[in-house]
PDB file of C-alpha atoms in Angstrom:
ATOM      1  CA  UNK A   1       5.625 -64.235  48.185  1.00 48.00           C
ATOM      2  CA  UNK A   2       8.521 -62.419  46.682  1.00 50.00           C
ATOM      3  CA  UNK A   3       7.311 -63.333  43.244  1.00 52.00           C
ATOM      4  CA  UNK A   4       3.846 -61.766  43.859  1.00 51.00           C
ATOM      5  CA  UNK A   5       5.363 -58.476  45.073  1.00 51.00           C
ATOM      6  CA  UNK A   6       7.650 -58.271  42.030  1.00 51.00           C
ATOM      7  CA  UNK A   7       4.706 -58.809  39.694  1.00 50.00           C
ATOM      8  CA  UNK A   8       2.682 -56.117  41.440  1.00 51.00           C
ATOM      9  CA  UNK A   9       5.648 -53.712  41.194  1.00 46.00           C
ATOM     10  CA  UNK A  10       6.017 -54.384  37.460  1.00 52.00           C
ATOM     11  CA  UNK A  11       2.308 -53.788  36.844  1.00 51.00           C
ATOM     12  CA  UNK A  12       2.335 -50.617  38.952  1.00 52.00           C
ATOM     13  CA  UNK A  13       5.413 -49.320  37.122  1.00 50.00           C
ATOM     14  CA  UNK A  14       3.755 -49.770  33.710  1.00 51.00           C
ATOM     15  CA  UNK A  15       0.650 -47.977  34.927  1.00 52.00           C
ATOM     16  CA  UNK A  16       2.512 -45.107  36.607  1.00 51.00           C
ATOM     17  CA  UNK A  17       5.320 -44.651  34.066  1.00 47.00           C
ATOM     18  CA  UNK A  18       3.207 -42.823  31.414  1.00 51.00           C
ATOM     19  CA  UNK A  19       1.887 -40.490  34.112  1.00 51.00           C
ATOM     20  CA  UNK A  20       5.472 -39.681  35.150  1.00 47.00           C
ATOM     21  CA  UNK A  21       6.525 -38.861  31.572  1.00 48.00           C
ATOM     22  CA  UNK A  22       3.437 -36.734  30.994  1.00 48.00           C
ATOM     23  CA  UNK A  23       4.123 -34.740  34.151  1.00 49.00           C
ATOM     24  CA  UNK A  24       7.788 -34.317  33.226  1.00 48.00           C
ATOM     25  CA  UNK A  25       6.916 -32.880  29.809  1.00 48.00           C
ATOM     26  CA  UNK A  26       4.427 -30.312  31.084  1.00 46.00           C
ATOM     27  CA  UNK A  27       6.073 -29.079  34.254  1.00 45.00           C
ATOM     28  CA  UNK A  28       9.232 -27.318  35.173  1.00 47.00           C
ATOM     29  CA  UNK A  29      10.592 -23.782  34.943  1.00 50.00           C
ATOM     30  CA  UNK A  30       9.104 -21.744  32.095  1.00 49.00           C
ATOM     31  CA  UNK A  31       6.737 -24.494  30.994  1.00 46.00           C
ATOM     32  CA  UNK A  32       3.339 -22.831  30.847  1.00 46.00           C
ATOM     33  CA  UNK A  33       0.238 -24.187  29.206  1.00 47.00           C
ATOM     34  CA  UNK A  34      -0.358 -22.793  25.724  1.00 46.00           C
ATOM     35  CA  UNK A  35      -3.644 -21.205  26.753  1.00 45.00           C
ATOM     36  CA  UNK A  36      -1.962 -19.063  29.438  1.00 46.00           C
ATOM     37  CA  UNK A  37      -0.217 -16.878  26.831  1.00 46.00           C
ATOM     38  CA  UNK A  38      -3.045 -16.945  24.307  1.00 47.00           C
ATOM     39  CA  UNK A  39      -4.984 -14.229  26.168  1.00 49.00           C
ATOM     40  CA  UNK A  40      -2.224 -11.598  25.854  1.00 51.00           C
ATOM     41  CA  UNK A  41      -2.536 -11.005  22.068  1.00 55.00           C
ATOM     42  CA  UNK A  42      -6.324 -10.841  22.298  1.00 65.00           C
ATOM     43  CA  UNK A  43      -6.066  -8.147  24.995  1.00 74.00           C
ATOM     44  CA  UNK A  44      -3.772  -6.141  22.727  1.00 75.00           C
ATOM     45  CA  UNK A  45      -6.124  -6.672  19.802  1.00 80.00           C
ATOM     46  CA  UNK A  46      -9.103  -5.682  21.941  1.00 80.00           C
ATOM     47  CA  UNK A  47      -7.324  -2.504  23.063  1.00 91.00           C
ATOM     48  CA  UNK A  48      -6.484  -1.602  19.441  1.00 87.00           C
ATOM     49  CA  UNK A  49     -10.074  -2.277  18.394  1.00 90.00           C
ATOM     50  CA  UNK A  50     -11.378  -0.102  21.241  1.00 94.00           C
ATOM     51  CA  UNK A  51      -8.994   2.700  20.200  1.00 94.00           C
ATOM     52  CA  UNK A  52     -10.150   2.416  16.560  1.00 94.00           C
ATOM     53  CA  UNK A  53     -13.780   2.495  17.683  1.00 96.00           C
ATOM     54  CA  UNK A  54     -13.151   5.607  19.825  1.00 97.00           C
ATOM     55  CA  UNK A  55     -11.259   7.449  17.063  1.00 97.00           C
ATOM     56  CA  UNK A  56     -13.865   6.388  14.497  1.00 96.00           C
ATOM     57  CA  UNK A  57     -16.650   7.832  16.669  1.00 97.00           C
ATOM     58  CA  UNK A  58     -14.703  11.093  17.072  1.00 97.00           C
ATOM     59  CA  UNK A  59     -14.123  11.365  13.324  1.00 97.00           C
ATOM     60  CA  UNK A  60     -17.773  10.605  12.463  1.00 96.00           C
ATOM     61  CA  UNK A  61     -19.046  13.105  15.025  1.00 96.00           C
ATOM     62  CA  UNK A  62     -16.893  15.874  13.569  1.00 96.00           C
ATOM     63  CA  UNK A  63     -17.952  14.873  10.041  1.00 96.00           C
ATOM     64  CA  UNK A  64     -21.678  14.921  10.889  1.00 94.00           C
ATOM     65  CA  UNK A  65     -21.356  18.449  12.261  1.00 93.00           C
ATOM     66  CA  UNK A  66     -20.406  19.701   8.770  1.00 92.00           C
ATOM     67  CA  UNK A  67     -23.164  17.998   6.714  1.00 89.00           C
ATOM     68  CA  UNK A  68     -25.116  20.445   4.517  1.00 89.00           C
ATOM     69  CA  UNK A  69     -25.529  19.009   1.022  1.00 84.00           C
ATOM     70  CA  UNK A  70     -26.913  15.911  -0.631  1.00 92.00           C
ATOM     71  CA  UNK A  71     -24.659  12.977   0.285  1.00 95.00           C
ATOM     72  CA  UNK A  72     -23.284  10.943  -2.608  1.00 95.00           C
ATOM     73  CA  UNK A  73     -20.824   8.637  -0.816  1.00 95.00           C
ATOM     74  CA  UNK A  74     -19.257   8.244   2.621  1.00 96.00           C
ATOM     75  CA  UNK A  75     -17.217   5.892   4.730  1.00 96.00           C
ATOM     76  CA  UNK A  76     -14.863   5.233   7.614  1.00 97.00           C
ATOM     77  CA  UNK A  77     -11.357   3.892   6.999  1.00 97.00           C
ATOM     78  CA  UNK A  78      -8.189   3.175   8.940  1.00 97.00           C
ATOM     79  CA  UNK A  79      -5.458   5.724   8.221  1.00 97.00           C
ATOM     80  CA  UNK A  80      -3.122   2.818   7.414  1.00 94.00           C
ATOM     81  CA  UNK A  81      -5.577   1.587   4.743  1.00 96.00           C
ATOM     82  CA  UNK A  82      -6.395   5.040   3.391  1.00 95.00           C
ATOM     83  CA  UNK A  83      -9.361   6.039   1.272  1.00 96.00           C
ATOM     84  CA  UNK A  84      -9.396   4.950  -2.368  1.00 96.00           C
ATOM     85  CA  UNK A  85     -12.693   5.460  -4.159  1.00 94.00           C
ATOM     86  CA  UNK A  86     -14.204   5.912  -7.608  1.00 92.00           C
ATOM     87  CA  UNK A  87     -17.596   7.253  -6.478  1.00 91.00           C
ATOM     88  CA  UNK A  88     -19.187   7.429  -9.936  1.00 91.00           C
ATOM     89  CA  UNK A  89     -19.683  11.204  -9.965  1.00 92.00           C
ATOM     90  CA  UNK A  90     -21.367  13.155 -12.760  1.00 92.00           C
ATOM     91  CA  UNK A  91     -18.816  14.898 -14.937  1.00 91.00           C
ATOM     92  CA  UNK A  92     -18.960  18.700 -14.674  1.00 92.00           C
ATOM     93  CA  UNK A  93     -20.923  18.642 -11.399  1.00 93.00           C
ATOM     94  CA  UNK A  94     -19.600  20.406  -8.287  1.00 93.00           C
ATOM     95  CA  UNK A  95     -18.996  18.363  -5.152  1.00 94.00           C
ATOM     96  CA  UNK A  96     -17.541  18.842  -1.721  1.00 95.00           C
ATOM     97  CA  UNK A  97     -15.294  16.262  -0.082  1.00 95.00           C
ATOM     98  CA  UNK A  98     -15.186  16.479   3.705  1.00 97.00           C
ATOM     99  CA  UNK A  99     -12.519  14.446   5.490  1.00 97.00           C
ATOM    100  CA  UNK A 100     -11.829  14.096   9.209  1.00 98.00           C
ATOM    101  CA  UNK A 101      -8.732  12.269  10.389  1.00 98.00           C
ATOM    102  CA  UNK A 102      -8.721  11.451  14.116  1.00 98.00           C
ATOM    103  CA  UNK A 103      -5.438  10.132  15.480  1.00 97.00           C
ATOM    104  CA  UNK A 104      -1.820  11.157  14.986  1.00 97.00           C
ATOM    105  CA  UNK A 105       0.287  12.356  12.084  1.00 97.00           C
ATOM    106  CA  UNK A 106      -0.843  13.781   8.761  1.00 97.00           C
ATOM    107  CA  UNK A 107      -2.734  12.656   5.669  1.00 97.00           C
ATOM    108  CA  UNK A 108      -2.954  13.832   2.052  1.00 96.00           C
ATOM    109  CA  UNK A 109      -5.964  14.254  -0.262  1.00 95.00           C
ATOM    110  CA  UNK A 110      -5.307  13.627  -3.963  1.00 94.00           C
ATOM    111  CA  UNK A 111      -7.593  13.587  -6.982  1.00 90.00           C
ATOM    112  CA  UNK A 112      -7.147  11.784 -10.288  1.00 88.00           C
ATOM    113  CA  UNK A 113      -7.193  12.861 -12.969  1.00 81.00           C
ATOM    114  CA  UNK A 114      -5.193  15.800 -11.683  1.00 74.00           C
ATOM    115  CA  UNK A 115      -6.814  19.192 -11.931  1.00 69.00           C
ATOM    116  CA  UNK A 116     -10.113  18.471 -10.194  1.00 70.00           C
ATOM    117  CA  UNK A 117      -8.607  20.003  -7.044  1.00 77.00           C
ATOM    118  CA  UNK A 118      -5.169  20.647  -5.611  1.00 79.00           C
ATOM    119  CA  UNK A 119      -3.294  18.074  -3.517  1.00 88.00           C
ATOM    120  CA  UNK A 120      -3.876  18.927   0.137  1.00 93.00           C
ATOM    121  CA  UNK A 121      -2.024  17.810   3.269  1.00 96.00           C
ATOM    122  CA  UNK A 122      -3.782  18.014   6.639  1.00 97.00           C
ATOM    123  CA  UNK A 123      -3.342  16.991  10.262  1.00 97.00           C
ATOM    124  CA  UNK A 124      -4.988  13.966  11.927  1.00 97.00           C
ATOM    125  CA  UNK A 125      -6.205  16.127  14.800  1.00 97.00           C
ATOM    126  CA  UNK A 126      -9.955  15.607  14.311  1.00 97.00           C
ATOM    127  CA  UNK A 127     -10.535  18.871  12.426  1.00 97.00           C
ATOM    128  CA  UNK A 128     -12.796  18.614   9.343  1.00 97.00           C
ATOM    129  CA  UNK A 129     -11.095  19.431   6.041  1.00 97.00           C
ATOM    130  CA  UNK A 130     -13.332  20.545   3.162  1.00 95.00           C
ATOM    131  CA  UNK A 131     -12.333  20.452  -0.485  1.00 93.00           C
ATOM    132  CA  UNK A 132     -14.603  21.634  -3.318  1.00 93.00           C
ATOM    133  CA  UNK A 133     -14.056  20.129  -6.731  1.00 91.00           C
ATOM    134  CA  UNK A 134     -15.719  19.685 -10.105  1.00 91.00           C
ATOM    135  CA  UNK A 135     -15.859  16.062 -11.205  1.00 90.00           C
ATOM    136  CA  UNK A 136     -13.982  15.035 -14.291  1.00 85.00           C
ATOM    137  CA  UNK A 137     -14.375  11.836 -16.282  1.00 80.00           C
ATOM    138  CA  UNK A 138     -13.718   8.758 -14.065  1.00 80.00           C
ATOM    139  CA  UNK A 139     -12.978  10.821 -10.960  1.00 88.00           C
ATOM    140  CA  UNK A 140     -10.830   9.024  -8.371  1.00 92.00           C
ATOM    141  CA  UNK A 141     -10.260  10.232  -4.789  1.00 94.00           C
ATOM    142  CA  UNK A 142      -7.375   9.096  -2.572  1.00 95.00           C
ATOM    143  CA  UNK A 143      -6.579   9.985   1.032  1.00 96.00           C
ATOM    144  CA  UNK A 144      -3.358   8.457   2.328  1.00 95.00           C
ATOM    145  CA  UNK A 145      -1.761   8.670   5.758  1.00 95.00           C
ATOM    146  CA  UNK A 146       1.740  10.100   6.023  1.00 94.00           C
ATOM    147  CA  UNK A 147       4.675   8.265   7.548  1.00 93.00           C
ATOM    148  CA  UNK A 148       3.825   7.197  11.097  1.00 94.00           C
ATOM    149  CA  UNK A 149       0.197   8.360  10.863  1.00 96.00           C
ATOM    150  CA  UNK A 150      -2.367   6.305  12.763  1.00 96.00           C
ATOM    151  CA  UNK A 151      -6.072   6.572  13.502  1.00 97.00           C
ATOM    152  CA  UNK A 152      -9.329   6.670  11.573  1.00 98.00           C
ATOM    153  CA  UNK A 153     -10.560   8.678   8.560  1.00 98.00           C
ATOM    154  CA  UNK A 154     -14.253   9.554   8.184  1.00 98.00           C
ATOM    155  CA  UNK A 155     -15.218  10.988   4.797  1.00 97.00           C
ATOM    156  CA  UNK A 156     -18.235  12.159   2.828  1.00 97.00           C
ATOM    157  CA  UNK A 157     -18.795  13.457  -0.707  1.00 96.00           C
ATOM    158  CA  UNK A 158     -21.782  15.780  -1.165  1.00 96.00           C
ATOM    159  CA  UNK A 159     -23.296  17.394  -4.221  1.00 94.00           C
ATOM    160  CA  UNK A 160     -23.280  21.185  -3.829  1.00 89.00           C
TER     161      UNK A 160
END
């Protein structure tokens, strides 16, 4: 009878041993399942996306309130990305660039080639900034956020 009990114990040990090791590897202080921490970054990302959506809506609303001419180009950009466009404007034609930056910090409007309009710094407080210019050959428009600036930039170029 002793022999039968020993055999049963050996079989039970081989069946239960992997379960013991599996439990030992996944339990204990600080051992959390991977999926428990995976939700935290997505909440942060969702909050950032909601903030971008809110600031984008504010910027677009302020931009739409200033529309008067024939739109040529428009868009919505993150301040961190900036606006960099070659809108294919007709040389010698007058245009108006309207930019609204909603968020924090400042941004700068620059034209290339230089001379189409002056470089202009403005606040990201949601106030529309209008800049009239006459297009030159291969006109390029840049709007870049200053150091620490954050938010959204809505912009539109209209023929005047």
